[in-house]
């Protein structure tokens, strides 16, 4: 098959699932799996594709048409312009998390050599994105799931980052002992309530790790554990920053207040949904 033929075959396979984006996704797969970008397709579309490459692309298109994440097929994604490796077993970074990064960067800019811990780090997207904006900081990325740890370490290595990966379970109190005192603890933990399962895409439920999505105690379990276990290593006047669910603002606000935090702030995303919670540890604690 030629490059054009394999492109149109992939597009046809993707059409029922991707609709108007079928051509875009076919080009994306062609580039990542066959090394043929858009310009090459236009100028050299009549050139043949190696049989192995063509078969691999069509197989990937069939998987994508069943809802398999495009990012898992290519093994790559972008987060705030940063290229990251992803695959089965690690949550695919989303634009929602960018709001937590922006708030965290806002709080740390201007602090002399801050120490930042990214808990439930997954791919490391938060710590790695913050490092680009606040380079004069020490970063720690804490993750427990083995597959997620693999991608965390791979991303740190590929970007030649100074972020330090730590394998630890944030729900266990002794895990805080792996960290120095922190100016900021930021986290996008599992927070989806079981009752919200029906609101989620079938492809997300079928392929992305549930351990990175759902949390008990009405979605509040990890917030409670992180505050309980890691408040002692947060410096006086240090901050927590959390990504939160679309209706969790009031609950997380009350939880932070009950723990003695002040300057509690809930921010919304572009759709007007609760998305980020931040709070300061009182200076006398």
PDB file of C-alpha atoms in Angstrom:
ATOM      1  CA  UNK A   1       0.000   0.000   0.000  1.00  0.00           C
ATOM      2  CA  UNK A   2       1.062   3.569  -0.606  1.00  0.00           C
ATOM      3  CA  UNK A   3       1.108   6.227   2.099  1.00  0.00           C
ATOM      4  CA  UNK A   4      -2.098   7.717   0.722  1.00  0.00           C
ATOM      5  CA  UNK A   5      -3.825   4.349   0.556  1.00  0.00           C
ATOM      6  CA  UNK A   6      -2.990   3.428   4.122  1.00  0.00           C
ATOM      7  CA  UNK A   7      -4.027   6.902   5.289  1.00  0.00           C
ATOM      8  CA  UNK A   8      -7.459   6.670   3.606  1.00  0.00           C
ATOM      9  CA  UNK A   9      -7.936   3.105   4.847  1.00  0.00           C
ATOM     10  CA  UNK A  10      -7.234   4.228   8.411  1.00  0.00           C
ATOM     11  CA  UNK A  11      -9.526   7.224   8.021  1.00  0.00           C
ATOM     12  CA  UNK A  12     -12.378   4.965   6.861  1.00  0.00           C
ATOM     13  CA  UNK A  13     -11.890   2.675   9.870  1.00  0.00           C
ATOM     14  CA  UNK A  14     -11.882   5.650  12.262  1.00  0.00           C
ATOM     15  CA  UNK A  15     -14.847   7.487  10.738  1.00  0.00           C
ATOM     16  CA  UNK A  16     -17.659   5.822  12.751  1.00  0.00           C
ATOM     17  CA  UNK A  17     -15.906   6.525  16.069  1.00  0.00           C
ATOM     18  CA  UNK A  18     -14.058   9.792  15.410  1.00  0.00           C
ATOM     19  CA  UNK A  19     -16.449  11.522  13.025  1.00  0.00           C
ATOM     20  CA  UNK A  20     -15.044  14.836  11.799  1.00  0.00           C
ATOM     21  CA  UNK A  21     -11.729  14.095  13.523  1.00  0.00           C
ATOM     22  CA  UNK A  22     -11.103  10.855  11.612  1.00  0.00           C
ATOM     23  CA  UNK A  23      -8.663  12.431   9.132  1.00  0.00           C
ATOM     24  CA  UNK A  24      -6.779  14.220  11.905  1.00  0.00           C
ATOM     25  CA  UNK A  25      -6.372  11.057  13.945  1.00  0.00           C
ATOM     26  CA  UNK A  26      -5.411   9.019  10.861  1.00  0.00           C
ATOM     27  CA  UNK A  27      -2.638  11.548  10.138  1.00  0.00           C
ATOM     28  CA  UNK A  28      -1.553  11.405  13.751  1.00  0.00           C
ATOM     29  CA  UNK A  29      -1.258   7.618  13.668  1.00  0.00           C
ATOM     30  CA  UNK A  30       0.500   7.718  10.299  1.00  0.00           C
ATOM     31  CA  UNK A  31       3.112  10.095  11.668  1.00  0.00           C
ATOM     32  CA  UNK A  32       3.781   8.225  14.913  1.00  0.00           C
ATOM     33  CA  UNK A  33       3.595   4.672  13.582  1.00  0.00           C
ATOM     34  CA  UNK A  34       4.975   5.120  10.057  1.00  0.00           C
ATOM     35  CA  UNK A  35       7.117   8.247  10.389  1.00  0.00           C
ATOM     36  CA  UNK A  36       5.084  10.022   7.695  1.00  0.00           C
ATOM     37  CA  UNK A  37       4.027  13.563   8.590  1.00  0.00           C
ATOM     38  CA  UNK A  38       1.423  15.707   6.799  1.00  0.00           C
ATOM     39  CA  UNK A  39       3.932  17.296   4.424  1.00  0.00           C
ATOM     40  CA  UNK A  40       5.369  13.913   3.486  1.00  0.00           C
ATOM     41  CA  UNK A  41       1.853  12.610   2.821  1.00  0.00           C
ATOM     42  CA  UNK A  42       1.146  15.511   0.452  1.00  0.00           C
ATOM     43  CA  UNK A  43       4.456  15.399  -1.416  1.00  0.00           C
ATOM     44  CA  UNK A  44       5.223  11.681  -1.389  1.00  0.00           C
ATOM     45  CA  UNK A  45       1.828  10.054  -0.941  1.00  0.00           C
ATOM     46  CA  UNK A  46       2.357   7.637  -3.840  1.00  0.00           C
ATOM     47  CA  UNK A  47       5.410   6.069  -2.203  1.00  0.00           C
ATOM     48  CA  UNK A  48       4.880   2.623  -0.665  1.00  0.00           C
ATOM     49  CA  UNK A  49       4.685   1.946   3.057  1.00  0.00           C
ATOM     50  CA  UNK A  50       6.477  -1.070   4.493  1.00  0.00           C
ATOM     51  CA  UNK A  51       3.962  -3.888   4.942  1.00  0.00           C
ATOM     52  CA  UNK A  52       4.735  -4.215   8.647  1.00  0.00           C
ATOM     53  CA  UNK A  53       4.166  -0.486   9.206  1.00  0.00           C
ATOM     54  CA  UNK A  54       0.936  -0.458   7.226  1.00  0.00           C
ATOM     55  CA  UNK A  55      -0.445  -3.433   9.122  1.00  0.00           C
ATOM     56  CA  UNK A  56       0.526  -1.855  12.428  1.00  0.00           C
ATOM     57  CA  UNK A  57      -1.267   1.374  11.530  1.00  0.00           C
ATOM     58  CA  UNK A  58      -4.471  -0.390  10.440  1.00  0.00           C
ATOM     59  CA  UNK A  59      -4.421  -2.524  13.583  1.00  0.00           C
ATOM     60  CA  UNK A  60      -4.044   0.646  15.674  1.00  0.00           C
ATOM     61  CA  UNK A  61      -6.931   2.266  13.793  1.00  0.00           C
ATOM     62  CA  UNK A  62      -9.179  -0.692  14.592  1.00  0.00           C
ATOM     63  CA  UNK A  63      -8.243  -0.442  18.297  1.00  0.00           C
ATOM     64  CA  UNK A  64      -8.901   3.294  18.274  1.00  0.00           C
ATOM     65  CA  UNK A  65     -12.290   2.704  16.638  1.00  0.00           C
ATOM     66  CA  UNK A  66     -13.171   0.539  19.663  1.00  0.00           C
ATOM     67  CA  UNK A  67     -12.360   3.459  21.990  1.00  0.00           C
ATOM     68  CA  UNK A  68      -8.750   2.674  22.870  1.00  0.00           C
ATOM     69  CA  UNK A  69      -7.026   5.971  23.797  1.00  0.00           C
ATOM     70  CA  UNK A  70      -5.053   7.590  21.011  1.00  0.00           C
ATOM     71  CA  UNK A  71      -2.321   8.528  23.484  1.00  0.00           C
ATOM     72  CA  UNK A  72      -1.823   4.892  24.464  1.00  0.00           C
ATOM     73  CA  UNK A  73      -1.550   3.917  20.798  1.00  0.00           C
ATOM     74  CA  UNK A  74       1.200   6.460  20.116  1.00  0.00           C
ATOM     75  CA  UNK A  75       2.722   6.217  23.582  1.00  0.00           C
ATOM     76  CA  UNK A  76       2.921  10.018  23.747  1.00  0.00           C
ATOM     77  CA  UNK A  77       0.963  13.061  24.828  1.00  0.00           C
ATOM     78  CA  UNK A  78       1.546  16.766  25.382  1.00  0.00           C
ATOM     79  CA  UNK A  79       0.869  18.610  28.618  1.00  0.00           C
ATOM     80  CA  UNK A  80       1.395  22.371  28.597  1.00  0.00           C
ATOM     81  CA  UNK A  81       3.701  21.842  25.630  1.00  0.00           C
ATOM     82  CA  UNK A  82       5.794  19.187  27.389  1.00  0.00           C
ATOM     83  CA  UNK A  83       6.114  15.819  25.588  1.00  0.00           C
ATOM     84  CA  UNK A  84       5.333  12.923  27.911  1.00  0.00           C
ATOM     85  CA  UNK A  85       5.382   9.153  27.574  1.00  0.00           C
ATOM     86  CA  UNK A  86       2.130   7.412  28.511  1.00  0.00           C
ATOM     87  CA  UNK A  87       0.733   3.911  28.321  1.00  0.00           C
ATOM     88  CA  UNK A  88      -1.643   1.480  29.974  1.00  0.00           C
ATOM     89  CA  UNK A  89      -1.572   1.803  33.735  1.00  0.00           C
ATOM     90  CA  UNK A  90      -1.029   5.556  33.951  1.00  0.00           C
ATOM     91  CA  UNK A  91      -3.649   8.290  33.759  1.00  0.00           C
ATOM     92  CA  UNK A  92      -3.497  10.423  30.612  1.00  0.00           C
ATOM     93  CA  UNK A  93      -2.884  14.069  31.639  1.00  0.00           C
ATOM     94  CA  UNK A  94      -5.790  16.384  30.919  1.00  0.00           C
ATOM     95  CA  UNK A  95      -6.263  20.085  30.457  1.00  0.00           C
ATOM     96  CA  UNK A  96      -8.181  20.258  33.773  1.00  0.00           C
ATOM     97  CA  UNK A  97      -4.888  19.718  35.586  1.00  0.00           C
ATOM     98  CA  UNK A  98      -3.384  22.803  33.952  1.00  0.00           C
ATOM     99  CA  UNK A  99      -5.435  24.942  36.335  1.00  0.00           C
ATOM    100  CA  UNK A 100      -3.732  23.339  39.344  1.00  0.00           C
ATOM    101  CA  UNK A 101      -0.332  23.938  37.753  1.00  0.00           C
ATOM    102  CA  UNK A 102      -1.129  27.606  37.129  1.00  0.00           C
ATOM    103  CA  UNK A 103      -2.195  28.135  40.744  1.00  0.00           C
ATOM    104  CA  UNK A 104       0.860  26.298  42.072  1.00  0.00           C
ATOM    105  CA  UNK A 105       3.207  28.330  39.870  1.00  0.00           C
ATOM    106  CA  UNK A 106       1.519  31.549  40.979  1.00  0.00           C
ATOM    107  CA  UNK A 107       2.134  30.685  44.644  1.00  0.00           C
ATOM    108  CA  UNK A 108       5.765  29.616  44.225  1.00  0.00           C
ATOM    109  CA  UNK A 109       7.012  32.324  41.877  1.00  0.00           C
ATOM    110  CA  UNK A 110       9.265  34.647  43.802  1.00  0.00           C
ATOM    111  CA  UNK A 111       9.864  32.265  46.712  1.00  0.00           C
ATOM    112  CA  UNK A 112      13.585  31.674  47.166  1.00  0.00           C
ATOM    113  CA  UNK A 113      14.431  28.086  46.213  1.00  0.00           C
ATOM    114  CA  UNK A 114      11.116  26.462  47.215  1.00  0.00           C
ATOM    115  CA  UNK A 115      10.620  22.755  47.849  1.00  0.00           C
ATOM    116  CA  UNK A 116       7.656  21.245  45.976  1.00  0.00           C
ATOM    117  CA  UNK A 117       6.097  17.799  46.310  1.00  0.00           C
ATOM    118  CA  UNK A 118       3.705  16.427  43.675  1.00  0.00           C
ATOM    119  CA  UNK A 119       1.662  13.633  45.258  1.00  0.00           C
ATOM    120  CA  UNK A 120      -0.122  10.928  43.236  1.00  0.00           C
ATOM    121  CA  UNK A 121       2.149  12.145  40.463  1.00  0.00           C
ATOM    122  CA  UNK A 122       1.313   9.649  37.690  1.00  0.00           C
ATOM    123  CA  UNK A 123       3.257  10.731  34.597  1.00  0.00           C
ATOM    124  CA  UNK A 124       4.874  13.524  36.617  1.00  0.00           C
ATOM    125  CA  UNK A 125       3.064  16.117  34.524  1.00  0.00           C
ATOM    126  CA  UNK A 126       2.511  18.612  37.360  1.00  0.00           C
ATOM    127  CA  UNK A 127       6.065  18.596  38.699  1.00  0.00           C
ATOM    128  CA  UNK A 128       7.590  18.580  35.218  1.00  0.00           C
ATOM    129  CA  UNK A 129       5.407  21.472  34.046  1.00  0.00           C
ATOM    130  CA  UNK A 130       6.140  23.476  37.185  1.00  0.00           C
ATOM    131  CA  UNK A 131       9.855  22.901  36.708  1.00  0.00           C
ATOM    132  CA  UNK A 132       9.659  24.744  33.396  1.00  0.00           C
ATOM    133  CA  UNK A 133       8.066  27.784  35.047  1.00  0.00           C
ATOM    134  CA  UNK A 134       9.799  27.780  38.437  1.00  0.00           C
ATOM    135  CA  UNK A 135      13.205  26.226  37.774  1.00  0.00           C
ATOM    136  CA  UNK A 136      14.755  27.455  41.028  1.00  0.00           C
ATOM    137  CA  UNK A 137      13.006  24.782  43.110  1.00  0.00           C
ATOM    138  CA  UNK A 138      13.532  21.250  44.368  1.00  0.00           C
ATOM    139  CA  UNK A 139      10.853  18.892  43.078  1.00  0.00           C
ATOM    140  CA  UNK A 140       9.698  15.534  44.432  1.00  0.00           C
ATOM    141  CA  UNK A 141       7.163  13.351  42.627  1.00  0.00           C
ATOM    142  CA  UNK A 142       5.469  10.701  44.769  1.00  0.00           C
ATOM    143  CA  UNK A 143       3.695   7.759  43.137  1.00  0.00           C
ATOM    144  CA  UNK A 144       2.781   4.255  44.299  1.00  0.00           C
ATOM    145  CA  UNK A 145       1.391   2.311  41.339  1.00  0.00           C
ATOM    146  CA  UNK A 146       4.215   0.365  39.594  1.00  0.00           C
ATOM    147  CA  UNK A 147       3.110   1.079  36.012  1.00  0.00           C
ATOM    148  CA  UNK A 148       2.685   4.770  36.739  1.00  0.00           C
ATOM    149  CA  UNK A 149       6.131   4.816  38.386  1.00  0.00           C
ATOM    150  CA  UNK A 150       7.602   3.405  35.187  1.00  0.00           C
ATOM    151  CA  UNK A 151       6.273   6.325  33.135  1.00  0.00           C
ATOM    152  CA  UNK A 152       7.150   8.853  35.817  1.00  0.00           C
ATOM    153  CA  UNK A 153      10.784   7.790  35.767  1.00  0.00           C
ATOM    154  CA  UNK A 154      10.820   7.531  31.969  1.00  0.00           C
ATOM    155  CA  UNK A 155       9.530  11.099  31.614  1.00  0.00           C
ATOM    156  CA  UNK A 156      12.001  12.449  34.131  1.00  0.00           C
ATOM    157  CA  UNK A 157      14.812  10.767  32.220  1.00  0.00           C
ATOM    158  CA  UNK A 158      13.668  11.809  28.752  1.00  0.00           C
ATOM    159  CA  UNK A 159      13.391  15.458  29.804  1.00  0.00           C
ATOM    160  CA  UNK A 160      16.660  15.335  31.766  1.00  0.00           C
ATOM    161  CA  UNK A 161      14.688  16.727  34.643  1.00  0.00           C
ATOM    162  CA  UNK A 162      15.850  17.317  38.182  1.00  0.00           C
ATOM    163  CA  UNK A 163      12.564  16.003  39.607  1.00  0.00           C
ATOM    164  CA  UNK A 164      13.159  13.190  42.101  1.00  0.00           C
ATOM    165  CA  UNK A 165      10.796  10.229  41.920  1.00  0.00           C
ATOM    166  CA  UNK A 166       9.732   8.563  45.162  1.00  0.00           C
ATOM    167  CA  UNK A 167       7.696   5.365  45.300  1.00  0.00           C
ATOM    168  CA  UNK A 168       5.405   5.712  48.285  1.00  0.00           C
ATOM    169  CA  UNK A 169       1.747   5.348  49.236  1.00  0.00           C
ATOM    170  CA  UNK A 170       0.353   8.750  50.223  1.00  0.00           C
ATOM    171  CA  UNK A 171      -2.386   7.107  52.293  1.00  0.00           C
ATOM    172  CA  UNK A 172       0.250   5.772  54.708  1.00  0.00           C
ATOM    173  CA  UNK A 173       1.482   8.239  57.319  1.00  0.00           C
ATOM    174  CA  UNK A 174       5.121   7.133  57.224  1.00  0.00           C
ATOM    175  CA  UNK A 175       5.359   8.068  53.531  1.00  0.00           C
ATOM    176  CA  UNK A 176       5.719  11.714  54.554  1.00  0.00           C
ATOM    177  CA  UNK A 177       9.100  10.836  56.047  1.00  0.00           C
ATOM    178  CA  UNK A 178      10.523  10.513  52.514  1.00  0.00           C
ATOM    179  CA  UNK A 179      10.094  14.259  51.982  1.00  0.00           C
ATOM    180  CA  UNK A 180      11.899  17.281  53.390  1.00  0.00           C
ATOM    181  CA  UNK A 181       9.866  20.230  54.646  1.00  0.00           C
ATOM    182  CA  UNK A 182       7.874  21.590  51.711  1.00  0.00           C
ATOM    183  CA  UNK A 183       6.801  25.048  50.609  1.00  0.00           C
ATOM    184  CA  UNK A 184       4.115  23.488  48.426  1.00  0.00           C
ATOM    185  CA  UNK A 185       2.328  20.164  48.275  1.00  0.00           C
ATOM    186  CA  UNK A 186       0.323  19.809  45.071  1.00  0.00           C
ATOM    187  CA  UNK A 187      -1.786  16.852  44.006  1.00  0.00           C
ATOM    188  CA  UNK A 188      -4.252  15.594  41.444  1.00  0.00           C
ATOM    189  CA  UNK A 189      -5.366  12.537  43.421  1.00  0.00           C
ATOM    190  CA  UNK A 190      -8.178  10.124  42.576  1.00  0.00           C
ATOM    191  CA  UNK A 191     -11.362  12.053  43.412  1.00  0.00           C
ATOM    192  CA  UNK A 192     -14.264  10.778  41.300  1.00  0.00           C
ATOM    193  CA  UNK A 193     -17.244   9.542  43.295  1.00  0.00           C
ATOM    194  CA  UNK A 194     -18.664   6.103  42.498  1.00  0.00           C
ATOM    195  CA  UNK A 195     -22.002   7.764  41.792  1.00  0.00           C
ATOM    196  CA  UNK A 196     -20.406   9.760  38.972  1.00  0.00           C
ATOM    197  CA  UNK A 197     -19.338   6.670  37.053  1.00  0.00           C
ATOM    198  CA  UNK A 198     -22.221   7.108  34.636  1.00  0.00           C
ATOM    199  CA  UNK A 199     -20.993  10.586  33.675  1.00  0.00           C
ATOM    200  CA  UNK A 200     -17.684   9.283  32.376  1.00  0.00           C
ATOM    201  CA  UNK A 201     -16.736   8.234  28.876  1.00  0.00           C
ATOM    202  CA  UNK A 202     -16.848   4.515  28.180  1.00  0.00           C
ATOM    203  CA  UNK A 203     -13.332   4.620  26.746  1.00  0.00           C
ATOM    204  CA  UNK A 204     -11.971   6.129  29.979  1.00  0.00           C
ATOM    205  CA  UNK A 205     -13.679   3.476  32.088  1.00  0.00           C
ATOM    206  CA  UNK A 206     -12.582   0.673  29.788  1.00  0.00           C
ATOM    207  CA  UNK A 207      -8.897   1.527  29.464  1.00  0.00           C
ATOM    208  CA  UNK A 208      -7.574   4.024  32.021  1.00  0.00           C
ATOM    209  CA  UNK A 209      -6.643   2.841  35.541  1.00  0.00           C
ATOM    210  CA  UNK A 210      -9.568   3.037  37.969  1.00  0.00           C
ATOM    211  CA  UNK A 211      -7.106   3.399  40.839  1.00  0.00           C
ATOM    212  CA  UNK A 212      -6.179   6.818  39.434  1.00  0.00           C
ATOM    213  CA  UNK A 213      -9.800   7.900  39.003  1.00  0.00           C
ATOM    214  CA  UNK A 214     -12.080   6.784  41.819  1.00  0.00           C
ATOM    215  CA  UNK A 215     -11.901   7.494  45.533  1.00  0.00           C
ATOM    216  CA  UNK A 216     -14.007   6.389  48.475  1.00  0.00           C
ATOM    217  CA  UNK A 217     -15.624   8.559  51.141  1.00  0.00           C
ATOM    218  CA  UNK A 218     -17.635  10.341  48.461  1.00  0.00           C
ATOM    219  CA  UNK A 219     -14.462  11.153  46.534  1.00  0.00           C
ATOM    220  CA  UNK A 220     -12.743  12.755  49.534  1.00  0.00           C
ATOM    221  CA  UNK A 221     -10.590   9.858  50.752  1.00  0.00           C
ATOM    222  CA  UNK A 222      -7.254  10.962  49.278  1.00  0.00           C
ATOM    223  CA  UNK A 223      -7.723  14.597  50.264  1.00  0.00           C
ATOM    224  CA  UNK A 224      -8.288  13.561  53.876  1.00  0.00           C
ATOM    225  CA  UNK A 225      -5.274  11.251  53.896  1.00  0.00           C
ATOM    226  CA  UNK A 226      -2.943  13.749  52.226  1.00  0.00           C
ATOM    227  CA  UNK A 227      -3.887  16.539  54.630  1.00  0.00           C
ATOM    228  CA  UNK A 228      -3.643  14.223  57.632  1.00  0.00           C
ATOM    229  CA  UNK A 229      -0.320  12.654  56.632  1.00  0.00           C
ATOM    230  CA  UNK A 230       1.512  15.516  54.966  1.00  0.00           C
ATOM    231  CA  UNK A 231       0.456  18.616  56.891  1.00  0.00           C
ATOM    232  CA  UNK A 232       3.358  18.004  59.331  1.00  0.00           C
ATOM    233  CA  UNK A 233       5.949  18.341  56.509  1.00  0.00           C
ATOM    234  CA  UNK A 234       4.387  21.494  55.103  1.00  0.00           C
ATOM    235  CA  UNK A 235       6.325  24.563  56.206  1.00  0.00           C
ATOM    236  CA  UNK A 236       4.535  27.339  58.098  1.00  0.00           C
ATOM    237  CA  UNK A 237       2.985  29.565  55.403  1.00  0.00           C
ATOM    238  CA  UNK A 238       3.372  26.717  52.910  1.00  0.00           C
ATOM    239  CA  UNK A 239       0.489  25.721  50.643  1.00  0.00           C
ATOM    240  CA  UNK A 240      -1.633  22.806  49.589  1.00  0.00           C
ATOM    241  CA  UNK A 241      -2.936  22.921  46.003  1.00  0.00           C
ATOM    242  CA  UNK A 242      -5.414  20.252  44.869  1.00  0.00           C
ATOM    243  CA  UNK A 243      -7.212  19.519  41.648  1.00  0.00           C
ATOM    244  CA  UNK A 244     -10.804  18.820  42.686  1.00  0.00           C
ATOM    245  CA  UNK A 245     -14.035  17.511  41.189  1.00  0.00           C
ATOM    246  CA  UNK A 246     -16.673  19.731  39.629  1.00  0.00           C
ATOM    247  CA  UNK A 247     -18.867  19.770  42.763  1.00  0.00           C
ATOM    248  CA  UNK A 248     -16.355  19.285  45.580  1.00  0.00           C
ATOM    249  CA  UNK A 249     -15.509  22.906  46.373  1.00  0.00           C
ATOM    250  CA  UNK A 250     -17.605  23.214  49.528  1.00  0.00           C
ATOM    251  CA  UNK A 251     -16.463  19.875  50.978  1.00  0.00           C
ATOM    252  CA  UNK A 252     -12.765  20.480  50.393  1.00  0.00           C
ATOM    253  CA  UNK A 253     -13.118  24.026  51.743  1.00  0.00           C
ATOM    254  CA  UNK A 254     -14.580  22.656  54.976  1.00  0.00           C
ATOM    255  CA  UNK A 255     -11.901  19.959  55.196  1.00  0.00           C
ATOM    256  CA  UNK A 256      -9.090  22.487  54.809  1.00  0.00           C
ATOM    257  CA  UNK A 257     -10.657  24.831  57.357  1.00  0.00           C
ATOM    258  CA  UNK A 258     -11.090  21.995  59.868  1.00  0.00           C
ATOM    259  CA  UNK A 259      -7.374  21.184  59.497  1.00  0.00           C
ATOM    260  CA  UNK A 260      -6.463  24.741  60.532  1.00  0.00           C
ATOM    261  CA  UNK A 261      -5.538  26.105  57.102  1.00  0.00           C
ATOM    262  CA  UNK A 262      -6.259  29.672  56.072  1.00  0.00           C
ATOM    263  CA  UNK A 263      -6.337  31.652  52.804  1.00  0.00           C
ATOM    264  CA  UNK A 264      -8.599  28.912  51.436  1.00  0.00           C
ATOM    265  CA  UNK A 265      -9.490  29.520  47.824  1.00  0.00           C
ATOM    266  CA  UNK A 266     -11.653  27.569  45.364  1.00  0.00           C
ATOM    267  CA  UNK A 267     -11.179  28.332  41.682  1.00  0.00           C
ATOM    268  CA  UNK A 268     -13.239  27.338  38.677  1.00  0.00           C
ATOM    269  CA  UNK A 269     -12.269  26.141  35.239  1.00  0.00           C
ATOM    270  CA  UNK A 270     -13.416  27.756  31.992  1.00  0.00           C
ATOM    271  CA  UNK A 271     -16.746  25.930  32.252  1.00  0.00           C
ATOM    272  CA  UNK A 272     -17.431  27.396  35.685  1.00  0.00           C
ATOM    273  CA  UNK A 273     -16.882  24.107  37.541  1.00  0.00           C
ATOM    274  CA  UNK A 274     -14.895  23.814  40.762  1.00  0.00           C
ATOM    275  CA  UNK A 275     -11.413  22.742  39.705  1.00  0.00           C
ATOM    276  CA  UNK A 276      -8.668  23.884  42.113  1.00  0.00           C
ATOM    277  CA  UNK A 277      -8.475  24.273  45.884  1.00  0.00           C
ATOM    278  CA  UNK A 278      -5.569  25.983  47.616  1.00  0.00           C
ATOM    279  CA  UNK A 279      -4.875  26.821  51.245  1.00  0.00           C
ATOM    280  CA  UNK A 280      -2.044  28.117  53.415  1.00  0.00           C
ATOM    281  CA  UNK A 281      -0.683  26.578  56.586  1.00  0.00           C
ATOM    282  CA  UNK A 282      -0.825  29.099  59.389  1.00  0.00           C
ATOM    283  CA  UNK A 283       2.535  30.556  60.308  1.00  0.00           C
ATOM    284  CA  UNK A 284       2.294  29.559  63.937  1.00  0.00           C
ATOM    285  CA  UNK A 285       1.599  25.874  63.283  1.00  0.00           C
TER     286      UNK A 285
END
